[in-house]
Amino acid sequence: MPFFLSENERKYLVRALKLLQIRKRRFLLAVLFGTCALGSGIGLGAVSAWLIARAAQLPSVLELTVATTAVRAFGVGKPIFRYLERIFSHRVALAGMGTIRTHVYEYLSHAPIGAVAGIKRGDLLARTGSDVDDLGEVVVKSMLPAAVAATTSLLSFCIVFSISHTVGAVFALCLLGAGIFAPLSAARGAKISEAERVRARSRLNVIALTMLEHTSELKVAGKFSVLQKELAQTESQIRAERNKSARANALAAAIDVIALGITVVSAIVLGSMEVMNGQLSEVALVVCTLTPLAAFESTQRLSPAAIGLVRSANAAERIIRLLDAAKNESPRAAEQTFSLSAPPVLKAENLTVGWGGKDVAGPIDLELRAGKAIAVVGASGIGKTTLLFTLAGMLEPHAGSVTLNGVPTARIPRKDISRSLVLTAEDAHIFETSVLENLRVARGNLTAAEAGELLADAGLKKWLEQLPEGVQTLIGSDAATVSGGERRRLLLARSLAANAPFLLLDEPGEHLDPAAADALITDFLQLRRKNRGVILVTHRLRPLDAADEVIFLAGSPAKIRARGTHRELSDTVSDYRRALEQEE
């Protein structure tokens, strides 16, 4: 059935199938059991037809004993073989889906953030979720039915052809027609709707996620009803696309029925002529007429198989394009062995940062050592977060360099970068599990006692004492059961759990009241006393007297407007002093 696909679609599908790592032995067993299941149905039809016709001639009972036993065997065997087919085929499909999903997650986790930053969350969810499911289903819904249909069609043709060459030839033509034109029509209908269906599904995911995660804000702003209407329109569009392909699917079903009808009528007409000429017995005529009824069951599964193949090919293209984008985003140089045996130094020289091809900020020079705290400030959207991601090795520098102990971060394996520095983003996720397991995201072997110490270092000692089960207390989805300040400090404790010498934090005071934000920023900057190097991106200026250096960015693209201590900038830089006065 690959001829239903374009050359480009076949290329992507072949690449994706390699990622599935299909276990050939299990797949062949699934094909064998599927063939036995359909073969049992064909055998049941053929033997039953012979038994009914022969019994009408009133032979001795002994002549019918073997056929009677065979009918029972085929009747019992069909559901048993079908069950075994489902077990082995689904084991192959589920194992493949797990393999490719793991591969995608691992690949994206090691790729630069720019590889996925431009993709909407709903679309990314579709690619790593439903697209992987659609690709995995190619085994159960496309490859297996095609293989079983080919073997059982050959088997049924051999049965009919051995009885009557004329009827067998017509039967073969009708099988070919049903096996080619019906799936072709179904595939055409799927192609009509599939591309738009995928886009609509992505939009549906985006809208649904927005409504789920920001219900309160949307209701306050009066936008929730607008999104509800958009959701309803998107669902209507999905239904409309399904209706577009329904005509082609109906034609595919009609072709199956017409082919079956032609086969049965031809068998009756041609077989009757052969009976009159003495070339065929009456019993054989019945067998030739009724056997195709069961044989066409295999071709009826080819139309859904063609639809599944089209969907799997589109899903494969979207997944491979995502992986290729991640690969091309960062043509990393050969990785070097890296060690933090020497005192750690994170250094940026003449650094220019940005997203895609656009420069956002630069040139910037800074040097971070253990025991030093640097704050980066400036207007919203000026490039502070982009700078942080570049320093963390998640974005490639547009110019200049970022080095860790003298080695460019582009040449350091991701696992070594992660051991050397920890970046806590503004929207870092809190998982719906215990406090301890949320901290173990950073270090899997963290003990309960160590977790308690880290929470105390992050300013959550009293909060921990009030929890009913201590660090084993469960937290609601995305920290819904804790306050904003507690959530931020919990993220701070997670970053401390990694034991990395460098800590990078993005906007820890966002959405907090000024007093809570200032207290949190002060506590974070004080971590330098624990021999940690700290870089903080923030809008708050008042608590920055605890920082060793403040870098003030301004302009477009942003450049270093001034740098120095908090007191020096407030005394000498009018823009900085004005922002501080407004804050106070």
Coordinates of C-alpha atoms in Angstrom, one line a residue:
M1 CA 0.0 0.0 0.0
P2 CA 2.9 2.5 0.1
F3 CA 2.0 3.5 -3.5
F4 CA -0.8 5.5 -2.0
L5 CA 1.8 7.9 -0.6
S6 CA 4.0 10.4 -2.3
E7 CA 7.8 9.9 -2.4
N8 CA 8.3 12.5 0.3
E9 CA 5.7 10.8 2.6
R10 CA 7.3 7.4 2.1
K11 CA 10.7 8.9 3.0
Y12 CA 9.5 10.3 6.3
L13 CA 7.5 7.2 7.1
V14 CA 10.5 4.9 6.5
R15 CA 12.7 7.1 8.8
A16 CA 10.0 7.1 11.5
L17 CA 9.5 3.3 11.2
K18 CA 13.2 2.8 12.0
L19 CA 12.7 4.8 15.2
L20 CA 9.8 2.5 16.1
Q21 CA 12.3 -0.4 16.2
I22 CA 9.6 -2.9 15.2
R23 CA 10.4 -6.4 16.6
K24 CA 10.2 -8.5 13.5
R25 CA 9.6 -11.8 15.3
R26 CA 6.6 -10.5 17.2
F27 CA 5.3 -8.9 14.1
L28 CA 5.6 -12.1 12.0
L29 CA 3.8 -13.9 14.8
A30 CA 1.0 -11.4 14.7
V31 CA 0.8 -11.8 10.9
L32 CA 0.7 -15.6 11.3
F33 CA -2.1 -15.5 13.9
G34 CA -4.0 -12.9 11.9
T35 CA -3.7 -15.1 8.8
C36 CA -4.9 -18.1 10.8
A37 CA -7.9 -16.1 12.2
L38 CA -9.0 -15.0 8.7
G39 CA -8.0 -18.4 7.3
S40 CA -10.2 -20.1 9.8
G41 CA -13.1 -17.9 8.7
I42 CA -12.5 -18.8 5.0
G43 CA -12.1 -22.4 5.9
L44 CA -15.3 -22.3 8.0
G45 CA -17.1 -20.8 5.0
A46 CA -15.7 -23.3 2.5
V47 CA -16.2 -26.4 4.7
S48 CA -19.7 -25.3 5.8
A49 CA -20.7 -24.8 2.1
W50 CA -19.4 -28.2 1.3
L51 CA -21.1 -29.8 4.3
I52 CA -24.5 -28.2 3.5
A53 CA -24.4 -29.1 -0.1
R54 CA -23.2 -32.7 0.5
A55 CA -25.7 -33.2 3.3
A56 CA -28.5 -32.4 0.9
Q57 CA -27.5 -35.4 -1.1
L58 CA -28.2 -37.7 1.9
P59 CA -24.8 -39.5 2.1
S60 CA -23.8 -41.8 5.0
V61 CA -23.1 -40.0 8.3
L62 CA -19.5 -41.2 8.2
E63 CA -18.8 -39.1 5.1
L64 CA -19.8 -35.9 7.0
T65 CA -17.9 -36.6 10.2
V66 CA -14.6 -35.0 9.2
A67 CA -16.3 -31.9 7.8
T68 CA -18.4 -31.5 11.0
T69 CA -15.3 -31.7 13.1
A70 CA -13.5 -29.2 10.8
V71 CA -16.4 -26.7 11.2
R72 CA -16.1 -26.9 14.9
A73 CA -12.3 -26.5 14.8
F74 CA -12.5 -23.5 12.5
G75 CA -15.3 -21.9 14.5
V76 CA -13.3 -22.2 17.8
G77 CA -10.0 -21.4 16.2
K78 CA -11.0 -18.0 14.7
P79 CA -11.6 -16.1 18.0
I80 CA -8.6 -17.8 19.5
F81 CA -6.3 -16.8 16.7
R82 CA -7.8 -13.3 16.6
Y83 CA -7.1 -12.9 20.3
L84 CA -3.5 -14.0 19.8
E85 CA -3.1 -11.6 16.9
R86 CA -4.3 -8.7 18.9
I87 CA -1.9 -9.5 21.8
F88 CA 1.2 -9.7 19.6
S89 CA 0.3 -6.8 17.3
H90 CA -0.5 -4.5 20.2
R91 CA 2.7 -5.5 22.0
V92 CA 4.7 -4.6 18.9
A93 CA 2.8 -1.3 18.5
L94 CA 2.9 -0.2 22.2
A95 CA 6.6 -1.1 22.5
G96 CA 7.4 0.9 19.4
M97 CA 5.3 3.9 20.6
G98 CA 7.2 3.8 23.9
T99 CA 10.5 3.6 22.1
I100 CA 9.9 6.5 19.7
R101 CA 8.3 8.7 22.4
T102 CA 11.3 8.1 24.7
H103 CA 13.6 8.9 21.8
V104 CA 11.8 12.1 21.0
Y105 CA 11.8 13.3 24.6
E106 CA 15.5 12.4 25.1
Y107 CA 16.4 14.2 21.8
L108 CA 14.5 17.3 22.6
S109 CA 15.8 17.4 26.2
H110 CA 19.3 17.6 24.8
A111 CA 18.5 20.0 22.0
P112 CA 18.8 23.8 22.3
I113 CA 15.6 25.5 23.5
G114 CA 15.4 27.3 20.2
A115 CA 14.5 23.9 18.5
V116 CA 11.1 23.9 20.2
A117 CA 10.6 27.5 21.4
G118 CA 8.9 28.5 18.2
I119 CA 6.3 25.7 18.4
K120 CA 3.1 26.4 20.3
R121 CA 2.6 24.2 23.3
G122 CA -0.6 22.7 21.8
D123 CA 1.2 21.8 18.6
L124 CA 4.2 20.4 20.6
L125 CA 1.8 18.3 22.6
A126 CA 0.2 17.0 19.4
R127 CA 3.5 16.0 18.0
T128 CA 4.8 14.2 21.1
G129 CA 1.3 12.8 21.9
S130 CA -1.3 12.0 19.3
D131 CA 1.2 12.0 16.4
V132 CA 3.3 9.3 18.1
D133 CA 0.1 7.4 18.7
D134 CA -0.9 7.7 15.0
L135 CA 2.6 6.5 14.0
G136 CA 2.5 3.6 16.4
E137 CA -0.9 2.5 15.0
V138 CA 0.6 1.9 11.6
V139 CA 1.6 -1.5 12.8
V140 CA -1.9 -2.5 14.0
K141 CA -4.1 -0.6 11.5
S142 CA -2.0 -0.7 8.3
M143 CA 1.0 -3.1 8.1
L144 CA -0.7 -6.0 9.8
P145 CA -4.0 -5.9 7.8
A146 CA -2.1 -5.5 4.5
A147 CA 0.1 -8.5 5.3
V148 CA -2.8 -10.6 6.4
A149 CA -5.0 -9.6 3.5
A150 CA -2.2 -10.6 1.0
T151 CA -1.8 -14.1 2.5
T152 CA -5.4 -14.9 3.0
S153 CA -6.4 -13.6 -0.4
L154 CA -3.8 -15.9 -1.9
L155 CA -5.1 -18.8 0.2
S156 CA -8.8 -18.3 -0.8
F157 CA -7.8 -17.8 -4.5
C158 CA -6.0 -21.1 -4.4
I159 CA -9.0 -22.9 -3.0
V160 CA -11.4 -21.5 -5.6
F161 CA -9.0 -21.8 -8.5
S162 CA -8.3 -25.4 -7.6
I163 CA -12.0 -26.1 -8.0
S164 CA -12.8 -23.9 -11.1
H165 CA -10.2 -22.0 -13.1
T166 CA -12.8 -19.7 -14.6
V167 CA -14.5 -18.7 -11.3
G168 CA -11.0 -18.4 -9.8
A169 CA -9.9 -15.9 -12.5
V170 CA -12.9 -13.7 -11.9
F171 CA -12.4 -14.0 -8.2
A172 CA -8.8 -12.9 -8.5
L173 CA -9.7 -9.8 -10.6
C174 CA -12.4 -8.8 -8.1
L175 CA -10.0 -9.3 -5.2
L176 CA -7.4 -7.1 -6.9
G177 CA -10.1 -4.4 -7.7
A178 CA -11.3 -4.4 -4.1
G179 CA -7.7 -4.5 -2.7
I180 CA -6.5 -1.6 -4.9
F181 CA -9.3 0.8 -5.8
A182 CA -11.1 0.7 -2.4
P183 CA -8.0 1.6 -0.4
L184 CA -7.1 4.2 -3.0
S185 CA -10.4 5.9 -2.7
A186 CA -10.2 5.8 1.1
A187 CA -6.6 7.2 1.0
R188 CA -7.7 10.0 -1.3
G189 CA -10.5 11.0 1.2
A190 CA -8.0 10.9 4.1
K191 CA -5.6 13.2 2.2
I192 CA -8.4 15.7 1.6
S193 CA -9.0 16.1 5.3
E194 CA -5.9 15.0 7.1
A195 CA -3.7 18.1 6.8
E196 CA -6.5 20.5 7.9
R197 CA -7.5 18.0 10.6
V198 CA -4.0 18.0 12.1
R199 CA -3.9 21.8 12.1
A200 CA -7.3 22.0 13.6
R201 CA -6.4 19.5 16.3
S202 CA -3.3 21.6 17.2
R203 CA -5.4 24.7 17.5
L204 CA -7.9 22.7 19.6
N205 CA -5.0 21.7 21.9
V206 CA -3.7 25.3 22.2
I207 CA -7.2 26.7 23.1
A208 CA -7.9 23.9 25.5
L209 CA -4.6 24.3 27.3
T210 CA -5.1 28.1 27.6
M211 CA -8.6 27.6 29.0
L212 CA -7.5 25.0 31.5
E213 CA -4.4 26.8 32.7
H214 CA -5.7 30.4 32.8
T215 CA -9.4 30.0 33.6
S216 CA -9.4 32.7 36.3
E217 CA -7.5 35.3 34.4
L218 CA -9.7 34.8 31.3
K219 CA -12.9 35.1 33.2
V220 CA -11.7 38.3 34.9
A221 CA -10.7 39.7 31.5
G222 CA -14.0 38.6 30.0
K223 CA -12.2 36.5 27.4
F224 CA -13.3 33.0 28.5
S225 CA -16.5 33.1 26.4
V226 CA -14.5 34.2 23.4
L227 CA -12.2 31.1 23.7
Q228 CA -15.3 28.9 24.1
K229 CA -16.6 30.2 20.8
E230 CA -13.2 29.6 19.2
L231 CA -13.2 26.1 20.6
A232 CA -16.7 25.4 19.2
Q233 CA -15.7 26.7 15.8
T234 CA -12.6 24.5 15.8
E235 CA -14.6 21.4 16.7
S236 CA -17.1 22.3 13.9
Q237 CA -14.2 22.6 11.5
I238 CA -12.9 19.1 12.5
R239 CA -16.4 17.7 11.9
A240 CA -16.6 19.4 8.5
E241 CA -13.2 17.9 7.5
R242 CA -14.5 14.5 8.5
N243 CA -17.6 15.0 6.3
K244 CA -15.4 15.9 3.3
S245 CA -13.7 12.6 3.4
A246 CA -16.9 10.6 4.1
R247 CA -17.8 10.5 0.4
A248 CA -14.5 8.9 -0.5
N249 CA -14.8 6.5 2.4
A250 CA -18.4 5.6 1.3
L251 CA -17.1 4.9 -2.2
A252 CA -14.4 2.6 -0.8
A253 CA -17.0 0.6 1.1
A254 CA -19.2 0.4 -2.0
I255 CA -16.3 -0.9 -4.1
D256 CA -15.9 -3.8 -1.6
V257 CA -19.6 -4.7 -1.8
I258 CA -19.7 -4.4 -5.6
A259 CA -16.6 -6.6 -6.0
L260 CA -18.1 -9.2 -3.7
G261 CA -21.4 -9.1 -5.6
I262 CA -19.7 -9.5 -8.9
T263 CA -17.7 -12.5 -7.6
V264 CA -20.8 -14.3 -6.2
V265 CA -22.9 -13.6 -9.3
S266 CA -20.1 -14.7 -11.6
A267 CA -19.5 -17.8 -9.6
I268 CA -23.2 -18.7 -9.9
V269 CA -23.4 -18.0 -13.6
L270 CA -20.1 -19.5 -14.7
G271 CA -20.3 -22.3 -12.2
S272 CA -23.8 -23.3 -13.4
M273 CA -22.5 -23.4 -17.0
E274 CA -19.7 -25.7 -15.9
V275 CA -22.1 -27.9 -14.0
M276 CA -24.3 -28.2 -17.1
N277 CA -21.2 -29.2 -19.1
G278 CA -20.1 -31.7 -16.6
Q279 CA -17.0 -29.8 -15.6
L280 CA -18.1 -29.0 -12.1
S281 CA -20.1 -30.9 -9.5
E282 CA -23.1 -29.3 -7.7
V283 CA -21.2 -29.4 -4.3
A284 CA -18.2 -27.7 -5.8
L285 CA -20.5 -25.0 -7.2
V286 CA -21.7 -24.2 -3.7
V287 CA -18.2 -24.0 -2.4
C288 CA -17.1 -21.7 -5.2
T289 CA -20.1 -19.4 -4.5
L290 CA -19.9 -19.2 -0.7
T291 CA -16.1 -19.1 -0.1
P292 CA -15.7 -15.5 -1.4
L293 CA -18.1 -14.3 1.2
A294 CA -15.5 -15.0 3.9
A295 CA -12.5 -14.1 1.7
F296 CA -13.6 -10.5 1.1
E297 CA -13.4 -9.9 4.9
S298 CA -9.7 -9.4 4.4
T299 CA -10.1 -6.7 1.7
Q300 CA -12.6 -4.8 3.8
R301 CA -9.8 -4.0 6.3
L302 CA -7.7 -2.4 3.6
S303 CA -9.6 0.8 3.4
P304 CA -9.2 1.7 7.1
A305 CA -5.6 0.5 6.7
A306 CA -5.1 3.0 3.9
I307 CA -6.5 5.8 6.0
G308 CA -4.3 4.8 8.9
L309 CA -1.3 4.8 6.5
V310 CA -2.0 8.3 5.4
R311 CA -2.4 9.5 9.0
S312 CA 0.8 7.7 10.1
A313 CA 2.8 9.2 7.2
N314 CA 1.6 12.7 8.1
A315 CA 2.4 12.0 11.8
A316 CA 5.9 10.7 10.8
E317 CA 6.6 13.8 8.7
R318 CA 5.7 16.1 11.6
I319 CA 7.8 14.1 14.1
I320 CA 10.8 13.8 11.8
R321 CA 10.6 17.5 11.0
L322 CA 10.6 18.3 14.7
L323 CA 13.7 16.1 15.2
D324 CA 15.4 17.6 12.2
A325 CA 14.7 21.1 13.4
A326 CA 16.2 20.2 16.8
K327 CA 19.3 18.7 15.0
N328 CA 19.8 21.6 12.6
E329 CA 19.2 24.2 15.3
S330 CA 22.5 23.3 16.9
P331 CA 25.2 21.9 14.7
R332 CA 27.4 21.3 17.8
A333 CA 31.1 20.8 17.4
A334 CA 32.7 17.6 18.6
E335 CA 32.0 17.3 22.3
Q336 CA 35.0 17.3 24.6
T337 CA 35.6 15.5 27.9
F338 CA 34.8 18.0 30.6
S339 CA 35.7 18.1 34.3
L340 CA 35.1 20.6 37.1
S341 CA 38.2 19.7 38.9
A342 CA 39.5 23.2 38.8
P343 CA 37.6 26.2 40.5
P344 CA 34.6 26.7 38.2
V345 CA 34.5 29.8 36.0
L346 CA 31.5 30.7 33.7
K347 CA 32.7 33.3 31.2
A348 CA 31.0 35.3 28.3
E349 CA 33.1 37.3 25.9
N350 CA 31.8 39.7 23.4
L351 CA 28.5 37.7 23.5
T352 CA 25.6 38.5 21.2
V353 CA 22.4 36.5 21.9
G354 CA 19.1 36.2 20.1
W355 CA 16.3 33.9 18.8
G356 CA 16.5 32.6 15.3
G357 CA 18.4 35.0 13.1
K358 CA 17.6 38.2 15.1
D359 CA 20.1 39.7 17.5
V360 CA 18.4 40.6 20.8
A361 CA 21.3 41.7 23.0
G362 CA 25.0 42.2 22.9
P363 CA 27.9 42.4 23.0
I364 CA 28.1 41.4 26.6
D365 CA 31.0 40.4 28.8
L366 CA 30.8 38.8 32.2
E367 CA 32.6 36.4 34.4
L368 CA 31.0 34.3 37.2
R369 CA 32.9 32.5 39.8
A370 CA 31.8 30.6 42.9
G371 CA 30.9 33.0 45.7
K372 CA 29.9 35.8 43.3
A373 CA 26.4 37.1 42.6
I374 CA 25.5 39.0 39.4
A375 CA 22.1 40.7 38.7
V376 CA 20.9 41.5 35.2
V377 CA 18.2 44.2 34.9
G378 CA 16.5 46.1 32.2
A379 CA 13.1 46.7 30.5
S380 CA 10.8 43.8 29.7
G381 CA 11.5 42.0 26.4
I382 CA 15.0 43.4 26.2
G383 CA 16.8 40.0 26.1
K384 CA 17.6 39.2 29.7
T385 CA 16.0 35.7 29.6
T386 CA 17.6 35.1 26.2
L387 CA 20.9 35.9 27.8
L388 CA 20.2 33.5 30.6
F389 CA 19.3 30.6 28.3
T390 CA 22.5 31.3 26.2
L391 CA 24.7 31.2 29.3
A392 CA 23.0 27.9 30.2
G393 CA 24.0 26.4 26.9
M394 CA 20.4 26.1 25.7
L395 CA 20.8 28.6 22.9
E396 CA 23.7 29.0 20.6
P397 CA 25.5 32.4 20.7
H398 CA 25.0 34.6 17.7
A399 CA 28.5 35.9 18.2
G400 CA 31.2 35.7 20.8
S401 CA 31.5 32.8 23.2
V402 CA 30.3 31.3 26.4
T403 CA 32.9 29.1 28.2
L404 CA 32.9 26.9 31.2
N405 CA 36.4 26.5 32.6
G406 CA 37.7 27.7 29.3
V407 CA 35.7 25.1 27.2
P408 CA 33.0 26.5 24.9
T409 CA 29.6 25.2 26.1
A410 CA 28.9 24.1 22.5
R411 CA 31.6 21.4 23.0
I412 CA 30.5 20.3 26.5
P413 CA 28.0 17.3 26.7
R414 CA 24.6 18.4 28.0
K415 CA 24.9 16.1 31.1
D416 CA 28.1 17.9 32.1
I417 CA 26.5 21.3 31.6
S418 CA 23.6 20.2 33.8
R419 CA 25.9 19.1 36.6
S420 CA 27.8 22.5 36.4
L421 CA 24.9 24.9 36.3
V422 CA 21.2 24.9 37.0
L423 CA 18.7 27.3 35.3
T424 CA 15.3 27.8 36.9
A425 CA 13.0 29.5 34.4
E426 CA 10.1 31.8 35.3
D427 CA 7.5 29.2 34.3
A428 CA 9.4 26.1 35.7
H429 CA 6.8 23.3 36.4
I430 CA 5.8 22.0 39.8
F431 CA 4.5 18.4 39.5
E432 CA 1.4 16.9 41.0
T433 CA 3.3 14.8 43.5
S434 CA 5.0 15.0 46.9
V435 CA 7.4 17.8 47.9
L436 CA 10.2 15.3 48.1
E437 CA 9.6 14.0 44.5
N438 CA 9.5 17.6 43.2
L439 CA 12.9 18.2 44.6
R440 CA 14.2 14.9 43.3
V441 CA 13.7 16.2 39.8
A442 CA 17.1 17.8 40.3
R443 CA 18.7 14.9 42.1
G444 CA 17.1 11.5 42.1
N445 CA 18.8 10.1 45.2
L446 CA 17.8 13.0 47.5
T447 CA 16.8 11.8 51.0
A448 CA 14.0 13.2 53.1
A449 CA 16.5 14.7 55.6
E450 CA 18.4 16.4 52.8
A451 CA 15.2 17.7 51.4
G452 CA 14.3 19.3 54.7
E453 CA 17.6 21.1 54.9
L454 CA 17.3 22.4 51.4
L455 CA 13.8 23.7 52.1
A456 CA 15.1 25.5 55.2
D457 CA 17.9 27.0 53.1
A458 CA 15.3 28.3 50.7
G459 CA 13.3 29.9 53.5
L460 CA 10.6 27.3 53.8
K461 CA 11.3 25.8 57.2
K462 CA 8.1 27.1 58.9
W463 CA 6.1 26.1 55.8
L464 CA 7.5 22.6 56.0
E465 CA 6.7 22.3 59.7
Q466 CA 3.0 23.1 58.9
L467 CA 2.7 20.4 56.3
P468 CA 0.6 17.4 57.5
E469 CA 3.1 14.8 56.1
G470 CA 6.3 16.8 55.9
V471 CA 8.2 16.3 52.6
Q472 CA 5.8 13.5 51.7
T473 CA 2.9 15.9 51.5
L474 CA 1.3 16.0 48.0
I475 CA 1.2 19.2 46.0
G476 CA -1.7 20.0 43.6
S477 CA -1.2 20.3 39.9
D478 CA 1.3 23.0 39.0
A479 CA 1.4 24.1 42.7
A480 CA -2.3 25.0 42.8
T481 CA -2.3 24.2 46.6
V482 CA 0.6 26.5 47.5
S483 CA 1.1 30.3 47.4
G484 CA 3.1 32.1 44.7
G485 CA 6.0 32.8 47.1
E486 CA 6.1 29.2 48.4
R487 CA 6.1 28.0 44.7
R488 CA 9.1 30.2 43.9
R489 CA 11.0 29.1 47.0
L490 CA 10.2 25.5 46.2
L491 CA 11.8 26.0 42.8
L492 CA 14.8 27.6 44.6
A493 CA 15.1 24.5 46.8
R494 CA 15.0 22.3 43.7
S495 CA 17.9 24.3 42.1
L496 CA 19.9 23.9 45.3
A497 CA 19.3 20.1 45.3
A498 CA 21.4 19.8 42.1
N499 CA 24.6 20.7 43.9
A500 CA 25.7 22.7 40.9
P501 CA 28.3 25.4 41.5
F502 CA 26.3 27.9 39.3
L503 CA 22.7 28.9 39.8
L504 CA 20.8 30.9 37.2
L505 CA 17.3 32.2 38.1
D506 CA 14.8 34.0 35.9
E507 CA 12.4 36.5 37.4
P508 CA 11.9 34.9 40.9
G509 CA 9.8 37.8 42.1
E510 CA 7.3 37.8 39.2
H511 CA 3.6 37.9 40.3
L512 CA 4.6 38.3 44.0
D513 CA 3.9 41.2 46.2
P514 CA 7.0 43.6 46.6
A515 CA 7.9 42.5 50.1
A516 CA 7.8 38.8 49.2
A517 CA 9.7 39.4 46.0
D518 CA 12.4 41.4 47.7
A519 CA 12.8 38.8 50.4
L520 CA 13.1 36.0 47.9
I521 CA 15.6 37.9 45.7
T522 CA 17.7 38.7 48.8
D523 CA 17.8 35.1 49.9
F524 CA 18.8 34.0 46.5
L525 CA 21.6 36.4 46.2
Q526 CA 22.9 35.4 49.6
L527 CA 23.5 31.9 48.2
R528 CA 26.9 33.1 47.1
R529 CA 28.0 32.7 50.7
K530 CA 27.5 28.9 50.2
N531 CA 30.3 29.1 47.6
R532 CA 27.7 29.2 44.7
G533 CA 28.0 31.4 41.7
V534 CA 24.6 33.2 41.1
I535 CA 23.1 35.1 38.1
L536 CA 19.8 36.6 38.6
V537 CA 17.4 38.2 36.1
T538 CA 14.9 40.5 37.7
H539 CA 12.8 43.6 37.4
R540 CA 13.1 44.4 41.1
L541 CA 15.9 46.8 42.0
R542 CA 15.6 47.4 45.7
P543 CA 17.1 44.1 47.0
L544 CA 20.1 44.3 44.6
D545 CA 22.4 45.8 47.2
A546 CA 23.1 42.1 48.0
A547 CA 24.6 41.5 44.6
D548 CA 28.3 41.9 43.9
E549 CA 27.6 43.3 40.4
V550 CA 24.5 44.7 38.6
I551 CA 24.4 44.7 34.8
F552 CA 21.9 47.3 33.4
L553 CA 20.8 46.6 29.8
A554 CA 19.1 49.2 27.6
G555 CA 18.5 49.9 23.9
S556 CA 17.6 47.8 20.9
P557 CA 19.4 45.5 20.4
A558 CA 20.2 45.7 24.1
K559 CA 23.7 46.7 25.2
I560 CA 25.2 47.2 28.6
R561 CA 24.2 50.7 29.6
A562 CA 26.1 50.5 32.9
R563 CA 27.5 48.0 35.3
G564 CA 28.7 48.1 38.9
T565 CA 27.3 47.8 42.4
H566 CA 23.7 48.7 43.2
R567 CA 24.9 51.8 45.0
E568 CA 27.2 52.9 42.1
L569 CA 24.4 52.6 39.6
S570 CA 21.8 54.4 41.7
D571 CA 24.3 57.3 42.2
T572 CA 25.6 57.6 38.6
V573 CA 22.9 56.3 36.2
S574 CA 19.8 58.5 36.0
D575 CA 17.6 55.8 34.3
Y576 CA 18.5 53.3 37.0
R577 CA 17.9 55.8 39.8
R578 CA 14.6 56.9 38.3
A579 CA 13.4 53.2 38.0
L580 CA 14.4 52.7 41.6
E581 CA 12.5 55.7 42.8
Q582 CA 9.4 54.6 41.0
E583 CA 9.7 51.2 42.6
E584 CA 10.0 52.7 46.0

